[in-house]
Tab-separated table of C-alpha atoms in Angstrom:
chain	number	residue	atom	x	y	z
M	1	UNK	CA	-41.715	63.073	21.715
M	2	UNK	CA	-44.500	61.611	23.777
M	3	UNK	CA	-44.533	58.468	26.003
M	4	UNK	CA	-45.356	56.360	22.744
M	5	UNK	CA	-42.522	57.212	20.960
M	6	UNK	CA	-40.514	56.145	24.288
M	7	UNK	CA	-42.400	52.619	24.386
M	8	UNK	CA	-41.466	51.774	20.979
M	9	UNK	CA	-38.112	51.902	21.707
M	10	UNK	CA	-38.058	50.073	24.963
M	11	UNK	CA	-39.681	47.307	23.184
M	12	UNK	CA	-37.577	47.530	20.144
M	13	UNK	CA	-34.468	46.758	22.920
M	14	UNK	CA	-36.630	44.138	24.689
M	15	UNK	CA	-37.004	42.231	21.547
M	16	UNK	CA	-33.831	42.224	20.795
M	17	UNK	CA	-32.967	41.027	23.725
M	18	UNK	CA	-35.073	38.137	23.152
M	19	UNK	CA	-33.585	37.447	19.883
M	20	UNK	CA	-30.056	37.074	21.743
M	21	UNK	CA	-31.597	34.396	24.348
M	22	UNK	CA	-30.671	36.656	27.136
M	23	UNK	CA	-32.622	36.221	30.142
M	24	UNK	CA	-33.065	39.956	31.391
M	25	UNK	CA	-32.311	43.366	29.904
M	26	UNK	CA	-31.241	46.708	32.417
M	27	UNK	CA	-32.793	49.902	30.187
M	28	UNK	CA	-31.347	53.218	31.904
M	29	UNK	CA	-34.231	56.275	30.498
M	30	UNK	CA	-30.760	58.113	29.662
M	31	UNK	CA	-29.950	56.194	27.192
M	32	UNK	CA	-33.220	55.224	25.750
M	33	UNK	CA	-33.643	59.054	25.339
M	34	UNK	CA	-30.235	59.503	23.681
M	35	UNK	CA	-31.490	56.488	20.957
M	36	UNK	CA	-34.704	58.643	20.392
M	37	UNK	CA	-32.802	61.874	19.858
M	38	UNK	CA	-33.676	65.441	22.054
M	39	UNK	CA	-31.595	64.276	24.834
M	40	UNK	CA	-29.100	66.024	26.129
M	41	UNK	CA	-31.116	69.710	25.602
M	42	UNK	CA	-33.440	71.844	26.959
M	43	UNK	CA	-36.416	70.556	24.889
M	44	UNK	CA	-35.769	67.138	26.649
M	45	UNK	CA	-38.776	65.103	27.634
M	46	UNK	CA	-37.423	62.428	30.353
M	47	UNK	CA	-40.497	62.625	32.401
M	48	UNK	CA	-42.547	60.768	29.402
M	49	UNK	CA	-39.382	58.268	28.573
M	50	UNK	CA	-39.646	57.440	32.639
M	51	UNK	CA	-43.117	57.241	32.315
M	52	UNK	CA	-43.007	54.371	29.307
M	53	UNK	CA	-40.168	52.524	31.771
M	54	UNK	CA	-42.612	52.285	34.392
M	55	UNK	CA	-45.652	51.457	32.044
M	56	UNK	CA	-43.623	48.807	30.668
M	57	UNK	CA	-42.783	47.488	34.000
M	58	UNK	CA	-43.969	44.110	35.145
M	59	UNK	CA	-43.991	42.916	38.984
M	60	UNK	CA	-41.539	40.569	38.271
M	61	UNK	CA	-39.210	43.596	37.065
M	62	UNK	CA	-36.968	44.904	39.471
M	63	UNK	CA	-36.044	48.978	39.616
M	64	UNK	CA	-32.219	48.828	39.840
M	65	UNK	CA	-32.211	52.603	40.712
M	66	UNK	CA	-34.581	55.301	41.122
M	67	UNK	CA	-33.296	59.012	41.024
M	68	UNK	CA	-34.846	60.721	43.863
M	69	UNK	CA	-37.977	61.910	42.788
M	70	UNK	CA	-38.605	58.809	40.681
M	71	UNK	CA	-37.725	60.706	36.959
M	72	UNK	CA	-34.808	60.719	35.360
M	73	UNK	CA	-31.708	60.237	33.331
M	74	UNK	CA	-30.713	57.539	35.777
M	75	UNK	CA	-33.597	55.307	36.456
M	76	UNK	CA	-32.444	52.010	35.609
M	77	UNK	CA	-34.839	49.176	35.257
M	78	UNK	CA	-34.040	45.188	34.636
M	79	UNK	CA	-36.831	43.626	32.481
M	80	UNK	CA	-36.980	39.738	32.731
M	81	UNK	CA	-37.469	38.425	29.397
């Protein structure tokens, strides 16, 4: 999977999001990766999902958390729609 494959889905949820009239959307890279399949296993490739969160990310965005070293299962952004 490479970061592409990661950005596609973020905007897939993004969209849809949009569609509902919601103001915001939280995306946790956990989950994204479960949607895109590989995730929970050792061939996992959060680094790249994290990496399409923060290239997706927009100063008005806010990071709701941030695993330690900045990668992760956990990292939880809100995108303002």
């Amino acid at each position: 999977m490479t970061v592409d494959t990661f950005r596609k889905e973020i905007e897939r949820l993004i969209t849809e999001a949009k569609k509902r009239g919601e103001s915001y959307i939280d995306i946790k890279s956990g989950e994204v990766h479960r949607s895109v399949g590989g995730y929970p296993g050792k061939n996992h490739n959060m680094p790249s999902c994290c990496q399409a969160m923060y290239s997706l990310k927009k100063p008005s965005d806010e990071i709701i958390y941030s695993p330690p070293k900045g990668k992760g299962a956990t990292l939880k952004i809100r995108y303002y729609l």
